[in-house]
Coordinates of C-alpha atoms in Angstrom, one line a residue:
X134 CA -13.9 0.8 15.3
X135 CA -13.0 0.0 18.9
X136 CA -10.2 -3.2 19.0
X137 CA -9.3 -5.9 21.8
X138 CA -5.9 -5.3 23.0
X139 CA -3.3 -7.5 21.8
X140 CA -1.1 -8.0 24.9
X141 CA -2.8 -8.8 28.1
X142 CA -1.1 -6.7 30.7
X143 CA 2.0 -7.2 32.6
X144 CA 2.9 -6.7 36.4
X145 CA 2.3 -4.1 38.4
X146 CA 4.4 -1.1 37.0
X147 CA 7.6 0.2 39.4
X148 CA 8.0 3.9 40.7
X149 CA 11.2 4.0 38.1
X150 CA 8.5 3.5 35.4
X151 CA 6.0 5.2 36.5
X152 CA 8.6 8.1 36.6
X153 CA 9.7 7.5 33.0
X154 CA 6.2 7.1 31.5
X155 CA 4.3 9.7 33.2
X156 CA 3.2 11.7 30.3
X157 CA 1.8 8.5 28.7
X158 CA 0.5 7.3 31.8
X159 CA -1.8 10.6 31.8
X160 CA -3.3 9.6 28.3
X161 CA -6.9 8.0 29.1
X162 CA -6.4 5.8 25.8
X163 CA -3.4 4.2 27.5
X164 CA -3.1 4.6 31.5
X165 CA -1.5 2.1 33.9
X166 CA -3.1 -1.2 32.3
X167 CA -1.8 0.0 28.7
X168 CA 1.6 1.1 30.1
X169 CA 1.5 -2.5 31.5
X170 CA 0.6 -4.2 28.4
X171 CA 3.5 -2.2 26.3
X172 CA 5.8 -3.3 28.6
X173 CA 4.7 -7.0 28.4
X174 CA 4.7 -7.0 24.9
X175 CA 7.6 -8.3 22.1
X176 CA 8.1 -6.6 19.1
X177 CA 10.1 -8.0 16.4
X178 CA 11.3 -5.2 14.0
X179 CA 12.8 -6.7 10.1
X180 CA 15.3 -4.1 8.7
X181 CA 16.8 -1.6 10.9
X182 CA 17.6 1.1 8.4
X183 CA 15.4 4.2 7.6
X184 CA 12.4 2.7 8.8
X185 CA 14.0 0.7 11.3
X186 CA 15.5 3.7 13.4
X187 CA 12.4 5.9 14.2
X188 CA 10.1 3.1 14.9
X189 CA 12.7 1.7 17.3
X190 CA 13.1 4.7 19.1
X191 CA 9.8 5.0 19.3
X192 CA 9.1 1.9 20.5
X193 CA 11.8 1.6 23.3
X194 CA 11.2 5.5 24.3
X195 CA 7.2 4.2 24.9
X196 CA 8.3 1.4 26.8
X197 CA 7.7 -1.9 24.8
X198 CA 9.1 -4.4 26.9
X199 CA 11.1 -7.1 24.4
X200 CA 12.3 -5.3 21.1
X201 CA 13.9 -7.9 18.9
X202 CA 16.2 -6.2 15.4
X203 CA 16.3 -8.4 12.6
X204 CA 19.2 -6.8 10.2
X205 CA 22.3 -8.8 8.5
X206 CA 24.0 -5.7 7.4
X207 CA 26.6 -3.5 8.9
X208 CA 26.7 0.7 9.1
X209 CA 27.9 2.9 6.1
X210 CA 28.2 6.3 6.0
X211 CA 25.7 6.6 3.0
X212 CA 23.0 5.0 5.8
X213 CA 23.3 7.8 8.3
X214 CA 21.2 10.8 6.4
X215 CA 17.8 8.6 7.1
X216 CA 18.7 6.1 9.9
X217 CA 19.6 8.3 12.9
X218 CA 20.0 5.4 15.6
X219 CA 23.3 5.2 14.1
X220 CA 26.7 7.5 14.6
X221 CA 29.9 8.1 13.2
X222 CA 31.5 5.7 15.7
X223 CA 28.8 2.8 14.7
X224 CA 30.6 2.5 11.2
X225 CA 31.5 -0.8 10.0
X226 CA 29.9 -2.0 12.8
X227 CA 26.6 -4.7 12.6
X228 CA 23.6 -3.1 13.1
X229 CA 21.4 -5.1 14.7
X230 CA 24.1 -5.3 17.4
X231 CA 24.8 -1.4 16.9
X232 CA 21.0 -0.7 17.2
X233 CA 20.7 -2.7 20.2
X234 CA 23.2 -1.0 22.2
X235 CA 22.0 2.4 21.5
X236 CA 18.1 1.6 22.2
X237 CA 19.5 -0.1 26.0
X238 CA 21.6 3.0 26.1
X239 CA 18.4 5.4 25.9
X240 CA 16.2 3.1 27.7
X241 CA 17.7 0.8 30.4
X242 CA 14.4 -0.4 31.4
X243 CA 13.5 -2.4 28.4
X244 CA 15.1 -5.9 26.8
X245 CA 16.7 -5.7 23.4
X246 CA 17.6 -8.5 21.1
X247 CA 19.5 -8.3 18.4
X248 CA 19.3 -10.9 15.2
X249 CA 22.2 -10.3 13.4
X250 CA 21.0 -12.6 10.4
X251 CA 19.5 -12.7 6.7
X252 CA 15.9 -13.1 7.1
X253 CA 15.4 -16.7 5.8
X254 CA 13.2 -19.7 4.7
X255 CA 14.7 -21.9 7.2
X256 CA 14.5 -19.1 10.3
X257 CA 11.7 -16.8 9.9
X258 CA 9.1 -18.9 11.8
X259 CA 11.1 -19.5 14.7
X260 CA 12.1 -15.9 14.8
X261 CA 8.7 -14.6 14.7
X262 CA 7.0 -16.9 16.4
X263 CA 8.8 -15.8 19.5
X264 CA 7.1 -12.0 19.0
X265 CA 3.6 -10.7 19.4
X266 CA 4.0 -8.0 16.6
X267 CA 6.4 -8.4 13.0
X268 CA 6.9 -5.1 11.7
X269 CA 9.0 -4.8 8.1
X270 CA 10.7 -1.5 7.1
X271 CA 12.6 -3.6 4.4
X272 CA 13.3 -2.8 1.0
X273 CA 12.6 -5.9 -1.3
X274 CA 10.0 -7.1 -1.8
X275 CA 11.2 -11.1 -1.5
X276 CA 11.7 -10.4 2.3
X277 CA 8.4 -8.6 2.6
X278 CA 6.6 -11.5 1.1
X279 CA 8.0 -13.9 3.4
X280 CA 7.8 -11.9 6.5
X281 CA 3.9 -11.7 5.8
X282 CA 3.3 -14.9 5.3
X283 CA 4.8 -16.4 8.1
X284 CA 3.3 -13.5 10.6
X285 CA 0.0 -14.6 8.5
X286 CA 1.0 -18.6 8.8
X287 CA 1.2 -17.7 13.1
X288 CA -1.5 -15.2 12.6
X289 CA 0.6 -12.1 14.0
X290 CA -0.2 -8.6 12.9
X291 CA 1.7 -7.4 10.2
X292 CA 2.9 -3.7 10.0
X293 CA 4.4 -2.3 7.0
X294 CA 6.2 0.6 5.4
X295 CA 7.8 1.9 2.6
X296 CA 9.6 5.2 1.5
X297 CA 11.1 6.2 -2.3
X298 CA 12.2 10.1 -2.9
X299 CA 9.6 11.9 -1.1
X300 CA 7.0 9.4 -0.7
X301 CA 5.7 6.8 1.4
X302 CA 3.3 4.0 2.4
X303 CA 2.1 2.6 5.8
X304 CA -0.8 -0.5 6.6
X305 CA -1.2 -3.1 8.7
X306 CA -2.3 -6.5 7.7
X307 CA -3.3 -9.3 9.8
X308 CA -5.4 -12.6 8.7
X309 CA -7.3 -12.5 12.1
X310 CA -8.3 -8.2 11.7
X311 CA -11.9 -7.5 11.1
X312 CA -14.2 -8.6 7.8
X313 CA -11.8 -11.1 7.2
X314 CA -8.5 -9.9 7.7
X315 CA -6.0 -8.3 5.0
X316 CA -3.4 -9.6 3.3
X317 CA -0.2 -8.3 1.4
X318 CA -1.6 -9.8 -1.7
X319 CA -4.6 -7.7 -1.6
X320 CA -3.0 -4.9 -1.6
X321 CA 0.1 -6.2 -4.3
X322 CA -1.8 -8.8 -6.4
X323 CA 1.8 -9.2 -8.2
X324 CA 5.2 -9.2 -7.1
X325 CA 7.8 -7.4 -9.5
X326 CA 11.2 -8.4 -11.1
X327 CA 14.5 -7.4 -9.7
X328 CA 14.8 -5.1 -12.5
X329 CA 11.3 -3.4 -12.2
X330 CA 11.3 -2.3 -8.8
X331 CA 13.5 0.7 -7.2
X332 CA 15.2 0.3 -4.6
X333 CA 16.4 4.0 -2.6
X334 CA 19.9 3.5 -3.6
X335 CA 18.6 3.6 -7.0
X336 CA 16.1 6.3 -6.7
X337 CA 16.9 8.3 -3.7
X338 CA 15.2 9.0 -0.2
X339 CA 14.8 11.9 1.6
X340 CA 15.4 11.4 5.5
X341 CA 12.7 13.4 7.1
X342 CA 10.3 11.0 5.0
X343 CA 11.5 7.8 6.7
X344 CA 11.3 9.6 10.2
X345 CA 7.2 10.3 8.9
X346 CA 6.5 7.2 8.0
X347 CA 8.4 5.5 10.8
X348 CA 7.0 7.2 13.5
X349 CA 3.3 6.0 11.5
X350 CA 4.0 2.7 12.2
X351 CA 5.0 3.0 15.2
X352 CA 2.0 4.4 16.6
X353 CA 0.1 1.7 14.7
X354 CA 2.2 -0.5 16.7
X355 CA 0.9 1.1 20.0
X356 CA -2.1 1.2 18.7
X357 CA -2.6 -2.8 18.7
X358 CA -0.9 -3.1 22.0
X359 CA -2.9 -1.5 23.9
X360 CA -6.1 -1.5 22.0
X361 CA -6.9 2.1 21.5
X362 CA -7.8 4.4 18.4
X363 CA -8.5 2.7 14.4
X364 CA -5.9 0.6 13.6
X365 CA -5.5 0.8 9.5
X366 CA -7.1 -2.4 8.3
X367 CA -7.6 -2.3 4.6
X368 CA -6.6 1.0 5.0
X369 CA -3.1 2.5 2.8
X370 CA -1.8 5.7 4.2
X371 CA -0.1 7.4 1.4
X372 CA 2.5 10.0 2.0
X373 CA 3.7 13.0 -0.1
X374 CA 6.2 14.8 1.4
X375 CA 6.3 17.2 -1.7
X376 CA 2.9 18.9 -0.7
X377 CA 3.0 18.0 3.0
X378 CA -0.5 15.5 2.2
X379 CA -1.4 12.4 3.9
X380 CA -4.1 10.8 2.6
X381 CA -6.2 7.2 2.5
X382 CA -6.8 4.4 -0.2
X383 CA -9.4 1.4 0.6
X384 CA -8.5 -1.8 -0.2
X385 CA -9.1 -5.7 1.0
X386 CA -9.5 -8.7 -0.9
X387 CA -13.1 -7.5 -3.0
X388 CA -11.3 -4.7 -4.0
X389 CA -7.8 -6.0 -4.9
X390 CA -7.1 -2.3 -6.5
X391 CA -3.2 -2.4 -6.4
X392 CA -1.0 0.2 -6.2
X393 CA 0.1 3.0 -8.5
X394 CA 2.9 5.7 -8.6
X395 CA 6.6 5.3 -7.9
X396 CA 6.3 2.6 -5.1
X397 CA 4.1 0.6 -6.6
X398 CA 5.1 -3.0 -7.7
X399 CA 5.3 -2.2 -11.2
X400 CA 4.9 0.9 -13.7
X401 CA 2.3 3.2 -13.0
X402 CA 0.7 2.6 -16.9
X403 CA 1.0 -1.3 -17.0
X404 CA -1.8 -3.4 -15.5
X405 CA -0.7 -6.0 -12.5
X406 CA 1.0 -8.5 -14.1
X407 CA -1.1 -11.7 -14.4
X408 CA 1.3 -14.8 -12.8
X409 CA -1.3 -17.0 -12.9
X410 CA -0.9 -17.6 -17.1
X411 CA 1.6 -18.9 -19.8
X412 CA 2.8 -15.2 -20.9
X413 CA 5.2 -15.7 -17.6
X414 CA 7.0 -18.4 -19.0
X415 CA 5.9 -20.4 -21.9
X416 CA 9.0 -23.5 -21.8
X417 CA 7.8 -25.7 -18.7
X418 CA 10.7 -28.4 -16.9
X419 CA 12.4 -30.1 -19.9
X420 CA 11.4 -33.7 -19.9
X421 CA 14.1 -34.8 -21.2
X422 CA 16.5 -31.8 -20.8
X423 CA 20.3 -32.5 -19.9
X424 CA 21.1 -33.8 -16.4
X425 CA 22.7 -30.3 -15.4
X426 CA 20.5 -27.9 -17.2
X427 CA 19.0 -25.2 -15.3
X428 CA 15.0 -25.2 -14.6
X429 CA 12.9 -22.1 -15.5
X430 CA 12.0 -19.7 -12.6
X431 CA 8.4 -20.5 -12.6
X432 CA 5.6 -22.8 -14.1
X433 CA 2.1 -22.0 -14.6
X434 CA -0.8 -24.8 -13.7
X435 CA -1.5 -25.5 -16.8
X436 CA 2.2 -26.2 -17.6
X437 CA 2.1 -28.5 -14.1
X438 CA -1.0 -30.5 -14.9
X439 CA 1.2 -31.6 -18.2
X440 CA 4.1 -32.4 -16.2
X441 CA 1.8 -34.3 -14.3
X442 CA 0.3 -36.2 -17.0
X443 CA 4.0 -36.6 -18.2
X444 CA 5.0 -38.4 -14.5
X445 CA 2.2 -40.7 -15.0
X446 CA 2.7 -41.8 -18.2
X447 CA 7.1 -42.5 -17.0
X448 CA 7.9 -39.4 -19.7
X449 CA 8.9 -36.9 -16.8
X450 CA 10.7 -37.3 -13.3
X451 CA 10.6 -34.5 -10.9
X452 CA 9.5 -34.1 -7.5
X453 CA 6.8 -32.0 -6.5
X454 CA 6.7 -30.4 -3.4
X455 CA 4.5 -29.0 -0.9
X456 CA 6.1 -26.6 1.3
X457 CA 2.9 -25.4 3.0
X458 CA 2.5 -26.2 6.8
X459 CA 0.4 -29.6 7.5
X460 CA -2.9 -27.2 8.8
X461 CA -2.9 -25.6 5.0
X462 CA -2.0 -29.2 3.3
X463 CA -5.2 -30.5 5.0
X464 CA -7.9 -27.8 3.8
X465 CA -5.7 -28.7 0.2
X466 CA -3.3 -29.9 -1.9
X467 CA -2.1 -30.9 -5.4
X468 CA -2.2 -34.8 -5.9
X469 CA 1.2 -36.4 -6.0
X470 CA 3.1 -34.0 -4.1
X471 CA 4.7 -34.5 -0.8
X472 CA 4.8 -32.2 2.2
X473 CA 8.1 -30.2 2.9
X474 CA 7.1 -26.9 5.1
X475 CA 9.1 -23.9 4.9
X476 CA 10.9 -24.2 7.7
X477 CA 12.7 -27.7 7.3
X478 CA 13.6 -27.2 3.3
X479 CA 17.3 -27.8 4.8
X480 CA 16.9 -30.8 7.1
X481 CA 17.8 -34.0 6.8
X482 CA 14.8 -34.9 6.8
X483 CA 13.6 -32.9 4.0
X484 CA 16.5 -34.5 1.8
X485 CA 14.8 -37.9 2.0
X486 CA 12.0 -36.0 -0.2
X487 CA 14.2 -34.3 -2.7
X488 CA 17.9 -35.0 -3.2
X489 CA 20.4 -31.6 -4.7
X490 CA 20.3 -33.6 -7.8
X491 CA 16.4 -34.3 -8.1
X492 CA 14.4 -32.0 -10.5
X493 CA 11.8 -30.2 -8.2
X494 CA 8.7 -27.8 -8.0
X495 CA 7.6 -26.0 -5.4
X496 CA 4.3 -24.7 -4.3
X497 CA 3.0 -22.7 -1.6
X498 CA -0.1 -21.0 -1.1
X499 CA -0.1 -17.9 -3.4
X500 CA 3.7 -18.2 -4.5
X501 CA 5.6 -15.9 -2.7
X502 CA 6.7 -18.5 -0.2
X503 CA 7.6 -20.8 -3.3
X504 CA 9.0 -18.5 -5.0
X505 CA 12.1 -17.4 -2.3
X506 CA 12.3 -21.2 -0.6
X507 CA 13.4 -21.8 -4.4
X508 CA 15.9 -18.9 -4.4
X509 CA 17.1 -20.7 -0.8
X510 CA 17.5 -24.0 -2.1
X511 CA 19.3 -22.6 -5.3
X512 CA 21.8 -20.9 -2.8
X513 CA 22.3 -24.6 -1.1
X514 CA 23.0 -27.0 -3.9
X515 CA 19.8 -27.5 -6.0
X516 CA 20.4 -26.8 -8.9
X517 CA 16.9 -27.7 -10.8
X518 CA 14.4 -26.2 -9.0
X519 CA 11.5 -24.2 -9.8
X520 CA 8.3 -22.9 -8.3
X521 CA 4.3 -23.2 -8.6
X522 CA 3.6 -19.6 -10.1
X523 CA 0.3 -18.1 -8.1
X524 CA 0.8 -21.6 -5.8
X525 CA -1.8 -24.3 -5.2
X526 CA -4.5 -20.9 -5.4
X527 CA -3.9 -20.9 -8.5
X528 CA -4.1 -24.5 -9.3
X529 CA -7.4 -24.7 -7.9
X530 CA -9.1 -21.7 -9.6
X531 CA -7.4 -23.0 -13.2
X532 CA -7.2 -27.1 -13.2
X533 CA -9.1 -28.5 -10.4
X534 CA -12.1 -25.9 -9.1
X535 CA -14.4 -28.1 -7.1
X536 CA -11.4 -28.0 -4.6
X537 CA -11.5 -26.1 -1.0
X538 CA -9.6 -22.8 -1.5
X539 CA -8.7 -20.7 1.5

């Protein structure tokens, strides 16, 4: 299905370019306007491990004008079987920083900029906003969930990959794609525990399956920018390096099918776990708990709508709190909360709402925003503070269903 290009094009391009891109310049698909639009376009890549290193290279070897590296880590010598942008003399060394330097080293003609930071609550809008493209080659799924929704909050495209032992995955979401757009949740209608999903230091990864996948994404990545060939929209590339297969799962929001095998978000035999009901945790906020206790990780609606009640009637004192942006809060929202987005949990401002020592709940859209800005806050003094499982979704489809749900 033909596609509007993402980037309109740059200026005209210089003989030193035309030079360097020739054999792309010859493709009808691409040509001097595409070559143009690649090189006016910003890509922000999250992780720059195995993933990270082929799509980079690919990216700054086809000419993408701004490449931004999102990556808090630094180079070990277990990292350099799978992510090749690195040598020997990059050890110890940051490698956003280290990644940087060696795609300006291959490529003088493009700008590189390196984030050498955690991908947070409090900086992942501003750090994407600045991008046409996100792209995560991450391995956890807390930073996948909050990368995607706040590409999907700015309505960026979305493109993601993951490899375990000899397999691997590659899609592209984007709330703004045709029939409606795609979502991460369509895809991974559940999120696992720490202690459910692998992790390739855990389970192992073989390099040459990174470098596959990678170089997938990459040309997805192309792909958009210039608006050429089928992008995959609701579409999962599956990858099995053991019999040299590639091969394609539907899915979108009708479907909702999931995921199965060893990257899936939980064991192949057990059903998607359901978040959205009391098996997830069955204790809500103690009313009347110590001052210093701990909250549970998660409520459930039903749990919240007694809580509620409980407020009302003066047996329960928390603060509940919206951490949606204002555009979401208007379509709507959960009476007797107060509005917190993401990105300013940790102003000043945001403290006049909820105090270290208050008892809080969060609540997003679906959760996943919820469920790390608690982990964030947790990490910064609050020490009762919980989260909205299946978010204000959720709330609407259990307690309050004559309310707009988006």
């Amino acid at each position: 299905m033909p596609h509007a290009p993402l980037v309109s094009p740059g200026p005209p391009l210089t003989p030193a370019q035309r030079q360097r891109y020739a054999r792309q310049l010859s493709l009808e698909q691409v040509g001097d306007l595409g070559q143009r639009r690649l090189a006016a376009a910003r890509v922000l890549m999250i992780g720059a491990g195995g993933l990270g290193s082929p799509v980079l290279t690919a990216l700054a070897a086809a000419g993408v004008g701004t490449l931004g590296i999102v990556d808090s880590d630094s180079v070990e010598v277990s990292n350099l079987h799978r992510q090749t942008i690195y040598t020997m003399a990059d050890l110890a060394r940051p490698k956003a920083e280290a990644a940087a330097a060696a795609l300006r080293a291959h490529n003088p003609l493009i700008k590189v900029v390196a984030h050498q930071t955690r991908l947070t609550a409090a900086n992942v809008l501003a750090l994407i906003a600045d991008y046409d493209i996100v792209i995560d080659g991450t391995d956890n799924f807390a930073t996948r969930h909050l990368a995607h929704d706040a590409a999907a909050l700015l309505h960026k495209p979305y493109i993601w990959g993951s490899v375990l032992r000899f397999d691997g995955l590659v899609t592209t979401f984007w709330v703004d794609g045709p029939a409606g757009g795609t979502r991460l949740e369509d895809l991974f209608p559940s999120t696992p525990g720490p202690d459910e999903a692998e992790t390739c230091a855990m389970a192992g990864v073989l390099g040459s399956v990174c470098a596959s996948v990678g170089a997938m994404m990459a040309t997805e990545t192309l792909k958009l920018i210039v608006g050429f060939g089928e992008p995959l929209f609701g579409r999962l590339l599956v990858h099995d390096g053991l019999d040299a297969s590639w091969r394609e799962l539907p899915y979108g929001a009708a479907t909702a099918t999931g995921v199965t095998g060893p990257l899936a978000p939980a064991a192949a035999a057990d059903p998607p776990r359901d978040t959205s009901h009391s098996q997830v945790h069955t204790h809500p906020i103690p009313v009347q708990a110590h001052p210093g206790a701990p909250a549970p990780d998660e409520v459930t609606s039903a749990e919240l709508a007694g809580l509620l009640a409980d407020r009302q009637a003066g047996l329960a004192d928390f603060v509940l709190v919206d951490i949606r942006e204002p555009w979401e809060r208007d379509i709507v929202a959960i009476d007797g909360s107060a509005l917190v987005p993401m990105a300013q949990l940790l102003t000043d401002e945001a403290r006049t709402v909820m105090e270290p020592d208050d008892r809080v709940i969060l609540y997003c859209h679906h959760g996943a925003r919820s469920e790390y800005a608690r982990e964030v806050l947790r990490d910064n003094g609050w020490s009762a503070v919980t989260h909205l499982a299946g978010g204000v979704d959720d709330w609407v489809r259990q307690i309050e269903p004559d309310k707009a749900r988006y």
